[in-house]
Coordinates of C-alpha atoms in Angstrom, one line a residue:
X1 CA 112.2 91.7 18.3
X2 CA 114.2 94.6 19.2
X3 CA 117.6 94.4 20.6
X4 CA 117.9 95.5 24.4
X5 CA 114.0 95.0 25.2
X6 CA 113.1 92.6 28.0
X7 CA 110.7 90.9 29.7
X8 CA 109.8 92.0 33.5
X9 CA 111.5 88.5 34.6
X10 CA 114.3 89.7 33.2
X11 CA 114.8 93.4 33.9
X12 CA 115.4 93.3 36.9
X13 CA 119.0 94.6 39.0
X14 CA 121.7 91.7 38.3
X15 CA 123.1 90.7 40.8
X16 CA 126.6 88.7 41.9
X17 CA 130.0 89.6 40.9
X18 CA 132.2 87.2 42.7
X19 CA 134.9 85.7 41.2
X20 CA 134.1 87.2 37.8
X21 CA 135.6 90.6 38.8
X22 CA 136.0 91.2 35.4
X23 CA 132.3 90.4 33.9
X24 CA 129.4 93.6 32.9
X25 CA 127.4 93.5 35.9
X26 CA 124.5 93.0 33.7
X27 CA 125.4 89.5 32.6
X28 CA 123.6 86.7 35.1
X29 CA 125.9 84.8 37.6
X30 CA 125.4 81.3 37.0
X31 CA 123.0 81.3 34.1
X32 CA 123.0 79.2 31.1
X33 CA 121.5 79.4 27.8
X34 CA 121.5 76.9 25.0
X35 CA 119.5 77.6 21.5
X36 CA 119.5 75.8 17.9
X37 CA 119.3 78.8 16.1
X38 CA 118.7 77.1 13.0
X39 CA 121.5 79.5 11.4
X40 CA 121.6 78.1 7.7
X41 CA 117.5 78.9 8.0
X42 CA 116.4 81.5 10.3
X43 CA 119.6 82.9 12.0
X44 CA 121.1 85.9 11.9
X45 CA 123.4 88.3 13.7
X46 CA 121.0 90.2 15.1
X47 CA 118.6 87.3 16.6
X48 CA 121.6 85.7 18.3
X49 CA 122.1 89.1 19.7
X50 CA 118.5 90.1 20.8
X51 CA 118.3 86.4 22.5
X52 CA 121.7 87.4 24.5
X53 CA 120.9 90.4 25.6
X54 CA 117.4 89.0 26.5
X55 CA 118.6 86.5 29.1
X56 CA 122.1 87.9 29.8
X57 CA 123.6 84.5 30.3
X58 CA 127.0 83.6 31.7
X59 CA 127.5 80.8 28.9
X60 CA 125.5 80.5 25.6
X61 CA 125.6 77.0 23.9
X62 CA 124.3 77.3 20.4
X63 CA 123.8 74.4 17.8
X64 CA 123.4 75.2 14.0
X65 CA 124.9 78.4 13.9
X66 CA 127.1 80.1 11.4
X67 CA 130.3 80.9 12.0
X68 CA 130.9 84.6 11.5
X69 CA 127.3 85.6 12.9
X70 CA 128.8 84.4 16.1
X71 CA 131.8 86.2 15.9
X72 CA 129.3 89.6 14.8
X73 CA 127.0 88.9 17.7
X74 CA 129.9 88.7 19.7
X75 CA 131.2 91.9 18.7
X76 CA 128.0 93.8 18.9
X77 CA 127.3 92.7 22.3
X78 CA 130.4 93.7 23.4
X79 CA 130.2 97.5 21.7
X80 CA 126.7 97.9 23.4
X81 CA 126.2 99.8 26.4
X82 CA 125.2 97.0 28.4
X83 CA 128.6 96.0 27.4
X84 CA 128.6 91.7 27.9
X85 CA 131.7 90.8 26.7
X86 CA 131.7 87.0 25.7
X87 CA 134.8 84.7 24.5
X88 CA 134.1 82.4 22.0
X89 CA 135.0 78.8 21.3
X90 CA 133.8 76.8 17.8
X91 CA 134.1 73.8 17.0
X92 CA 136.8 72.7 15.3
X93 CA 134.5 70.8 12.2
X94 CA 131.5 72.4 10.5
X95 CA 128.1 70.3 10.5
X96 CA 128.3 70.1 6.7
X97 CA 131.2 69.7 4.8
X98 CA 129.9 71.1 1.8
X99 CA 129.0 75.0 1.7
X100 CA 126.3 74.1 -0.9
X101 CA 124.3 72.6 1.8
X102 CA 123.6 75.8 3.9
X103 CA 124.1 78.9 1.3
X104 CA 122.4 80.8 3.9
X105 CA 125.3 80.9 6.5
X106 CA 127.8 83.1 6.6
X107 CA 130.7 81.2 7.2
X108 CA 130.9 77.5 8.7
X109 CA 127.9 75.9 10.5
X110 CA 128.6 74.3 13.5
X111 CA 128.4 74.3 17.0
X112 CA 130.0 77.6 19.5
X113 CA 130.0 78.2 23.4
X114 CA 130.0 81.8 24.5
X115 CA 131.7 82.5 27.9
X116 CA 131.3 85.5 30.1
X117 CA 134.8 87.5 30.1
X118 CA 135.8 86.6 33.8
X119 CA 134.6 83.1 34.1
X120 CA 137.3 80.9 35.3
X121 CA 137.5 77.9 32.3
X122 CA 139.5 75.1 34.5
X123 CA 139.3 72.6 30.7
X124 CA 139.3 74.2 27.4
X125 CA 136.6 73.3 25.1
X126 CA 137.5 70.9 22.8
X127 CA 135.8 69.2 19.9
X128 CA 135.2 65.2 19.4
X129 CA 133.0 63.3 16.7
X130 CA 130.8 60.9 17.4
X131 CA 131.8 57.0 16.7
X132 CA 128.3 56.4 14.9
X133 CA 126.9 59.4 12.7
X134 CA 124.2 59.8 10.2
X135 CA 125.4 60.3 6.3
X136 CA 124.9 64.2 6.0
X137 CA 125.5 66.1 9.2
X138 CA 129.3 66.0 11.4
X139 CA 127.7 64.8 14.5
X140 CA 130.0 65.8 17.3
X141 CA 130.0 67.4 21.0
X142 CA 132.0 70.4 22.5
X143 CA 132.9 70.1 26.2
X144 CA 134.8 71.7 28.6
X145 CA 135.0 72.4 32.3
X146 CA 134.5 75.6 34.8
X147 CA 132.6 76.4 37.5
X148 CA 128.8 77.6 38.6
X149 CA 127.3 78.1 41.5
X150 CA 131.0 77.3 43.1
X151 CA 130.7 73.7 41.6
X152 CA 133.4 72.4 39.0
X153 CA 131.2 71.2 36.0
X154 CA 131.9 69.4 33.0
X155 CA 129.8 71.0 29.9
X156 CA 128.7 68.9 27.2
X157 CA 127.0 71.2 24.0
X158 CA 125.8 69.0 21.3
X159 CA 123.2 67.8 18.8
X160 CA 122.6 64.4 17.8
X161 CA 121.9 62.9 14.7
X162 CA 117.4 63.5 13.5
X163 CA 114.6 61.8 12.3
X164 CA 113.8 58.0 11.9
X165 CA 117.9 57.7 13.8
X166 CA 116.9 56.8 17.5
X167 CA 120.1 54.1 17.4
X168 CA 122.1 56.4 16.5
X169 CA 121.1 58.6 18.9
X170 CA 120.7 56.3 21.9
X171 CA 124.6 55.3 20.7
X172 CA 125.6 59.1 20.8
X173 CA 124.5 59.3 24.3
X174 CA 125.6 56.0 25.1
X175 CA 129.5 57.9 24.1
X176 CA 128.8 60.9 26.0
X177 CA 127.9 58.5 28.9
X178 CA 131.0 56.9 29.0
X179 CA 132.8 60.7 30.0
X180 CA 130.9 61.1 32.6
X181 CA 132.0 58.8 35.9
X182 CA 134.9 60.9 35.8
X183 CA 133.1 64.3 36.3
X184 CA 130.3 64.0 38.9
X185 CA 128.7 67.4 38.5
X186 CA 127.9 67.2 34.8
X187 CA 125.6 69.5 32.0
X188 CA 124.7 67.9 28.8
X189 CA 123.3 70.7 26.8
X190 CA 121.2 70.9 22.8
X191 CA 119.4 69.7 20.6
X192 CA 119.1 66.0 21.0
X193 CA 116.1 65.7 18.5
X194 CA 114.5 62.8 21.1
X195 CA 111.8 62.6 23.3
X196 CA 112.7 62.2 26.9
X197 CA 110.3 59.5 27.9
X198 CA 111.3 56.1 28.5
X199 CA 107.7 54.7 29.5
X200 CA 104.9 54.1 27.6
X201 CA 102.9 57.0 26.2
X202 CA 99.1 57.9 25.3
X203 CA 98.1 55.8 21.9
X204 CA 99.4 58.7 19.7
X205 CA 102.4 57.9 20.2
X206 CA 104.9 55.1 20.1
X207 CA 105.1 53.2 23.2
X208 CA 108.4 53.0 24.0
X209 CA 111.0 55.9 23.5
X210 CA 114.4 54.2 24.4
X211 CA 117.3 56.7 23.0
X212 CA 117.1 58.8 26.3
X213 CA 117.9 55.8 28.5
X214 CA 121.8 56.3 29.3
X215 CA 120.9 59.9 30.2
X216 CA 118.6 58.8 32.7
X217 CA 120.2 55.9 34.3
X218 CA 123.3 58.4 34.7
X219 CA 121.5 60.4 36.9
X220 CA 120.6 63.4 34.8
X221 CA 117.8 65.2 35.6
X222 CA 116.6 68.1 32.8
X223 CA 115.8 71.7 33.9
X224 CA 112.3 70.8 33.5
X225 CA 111.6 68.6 36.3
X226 CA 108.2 67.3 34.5
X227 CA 110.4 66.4 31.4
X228 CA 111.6 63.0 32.8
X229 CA 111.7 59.3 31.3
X230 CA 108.0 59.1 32.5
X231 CA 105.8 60.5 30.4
X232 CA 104.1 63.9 31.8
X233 CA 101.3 66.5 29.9
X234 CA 103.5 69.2 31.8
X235 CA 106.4 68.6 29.6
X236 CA 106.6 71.4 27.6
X237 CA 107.8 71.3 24.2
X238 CA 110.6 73.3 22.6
X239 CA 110.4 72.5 19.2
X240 CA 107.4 74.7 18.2
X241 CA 106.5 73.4 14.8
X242 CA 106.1 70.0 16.3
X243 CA 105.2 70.8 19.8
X244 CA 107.9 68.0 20.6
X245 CA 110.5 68.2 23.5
X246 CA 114.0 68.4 21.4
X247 CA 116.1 70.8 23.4
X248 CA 117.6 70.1 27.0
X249 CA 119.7 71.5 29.6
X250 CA 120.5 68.2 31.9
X251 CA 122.6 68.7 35.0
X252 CA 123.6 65.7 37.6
X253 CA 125.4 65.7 41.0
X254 CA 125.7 69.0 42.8
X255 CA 124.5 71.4 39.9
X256 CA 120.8 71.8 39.5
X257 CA 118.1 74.0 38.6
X258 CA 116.7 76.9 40.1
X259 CA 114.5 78.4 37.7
X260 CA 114.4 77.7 34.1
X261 CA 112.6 79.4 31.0
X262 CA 111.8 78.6 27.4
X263 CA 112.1 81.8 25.4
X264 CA 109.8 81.9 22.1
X265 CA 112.0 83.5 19.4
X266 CA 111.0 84.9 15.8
X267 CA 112.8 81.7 14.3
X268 CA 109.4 80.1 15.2
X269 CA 111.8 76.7 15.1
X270 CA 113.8 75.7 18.8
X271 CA 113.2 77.9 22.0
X272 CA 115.9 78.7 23.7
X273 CA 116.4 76.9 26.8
X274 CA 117.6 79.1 29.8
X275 CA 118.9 77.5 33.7
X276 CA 120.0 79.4 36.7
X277 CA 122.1 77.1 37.6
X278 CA 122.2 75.9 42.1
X279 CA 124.1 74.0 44.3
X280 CA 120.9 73.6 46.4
X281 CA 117.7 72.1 45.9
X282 CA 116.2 71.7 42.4
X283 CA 113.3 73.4 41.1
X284 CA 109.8 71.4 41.2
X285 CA 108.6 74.2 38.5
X286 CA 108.4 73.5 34.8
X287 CA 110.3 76.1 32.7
X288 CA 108.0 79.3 31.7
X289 CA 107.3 79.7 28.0
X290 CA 108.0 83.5 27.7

């Protein structure tokens, strides 16, 4: 892919400048992004920066990305002439405490949030591990509050523990849970390597996925509306390999979704989830594969 080239959805005039006098008009009022880019594998500088400039986002959640491509991306962007400038937040603990696990990365993996220079950040992200983790990978979240579409949201970026782990994961998001009465207009954003369905299923599959359950009775709805606790063929997935549904951007209370997307990307791993992000009604569209 080559940096700067867009799809028609995408290439058309931004528009809204608001209170982020100081944001490149070209970045997206009120759009979010959130992408595994599978740094220690398939990342690099450049990919993070083609899938930035691609979507324009106001705030880019990544999972699984190395440390210093951030920061490079971040740069780049910033020197091009659609000039986004982005501040940058990592976590404060590397998914893997031992470098020989992910040779491949330049610097740390972990977790980062992007924010559009302007945005007004009410919280500062900050870092927290999960009580119940698998043996390998720092399972943690990032969160931290500002506003879109003229709501104050809470922002959760995470990615829970994989594989045959669906207590652990149902107790990650049990944790997460427990943050949210506080904050009614909420965004839980990543790779929760889960299914969202908490019904039964066709006989291919097991027939009862449970881990999403305190998502769902917490009133989070995803940006896909057909991507629910009831199972429904116009799901569609966002881990290609698989075909599974891994990667979500759930909102509850005031925020919703306008529009959403799920951009193919030459990892060939995760798409990248994108949300235009409403205080009015939600989308009854499921997100475009682009």
């Amino acid at each position: 892919m080559t940096a700067g080239v867009m799809t028609p959805a995408f290439a058309a005039q931004e528009e809204g400048r608001g209170s982020l006098a100081t944001q490149a008009v070209s970045v997206k009022k009120n759009r979010i992004m959130s992408w595994n880019s599978n740094g220690q594998l398939n990342g690099t500088t450049q990919r993070l920066v083609d899938q930035i400039v691609r979507f324009k986002p106001q705030i880019v959640l990544l999972q699984e990305s190395c440390r210093n491509e951030v920061n490079e991306a971040a740069a780049i962007l910033k020197r091009q002439p659609l000039h986004l400038e982005y501040e940058v937040f990592h976590s404060d603990w590397p998914d893997l405490g031992d470098p020989v696990h992910d040779p491949a990365c330049t610097g740390q993996l972990e977790q980062a949030i992007l924010v559009a220079k302007g945005t007004k950040i009410d919280v500062a992200p900050e870092t927290a591990l999960y009580r119940e983790a698998d043996g390998l990978e720092r399972r943690k979240f990032m969160m931290f509050q500002t506003r879109l579409a003229g709501k104050k949201v809470r922002i959760f970026n995470t990615q829970l523990s994989d594989g045959a782990d669906a207590d652990l994961r149902h107790s990650q998001l049990l944790q997460l849970s427990e943050l949210v009465p506080g904050t009614p207009n909420s965004i839980i954003a990543g790779d929760l390597n889960a299914q969202p369905w908490t019904a039964p299923k066709p006989p291919q599959m097991p027939l009862y996925y449970w881990e999403m359950a305190p998502v769902w009775a917490n009133g989070f709805r995803d940006a896909d509306p057909y991507c629910g606790q009831s199972y429904d063929r116009r799901c569609n997935g966002t881990q290609v390999g698989v075909g599974k549904k891994f990667d979500y951007l759930l909102s509850r209370g005031a925020v919703k979704t306008k529009q959403c997307w799920l951009g193919n990307t030459p990892n060939n791993d995760h798409r990248v989830v994108v949300s235009d992000v409403t205080a009015g009604p939600a989308s009854r569209k499921p997100c475009k594969v682009i």
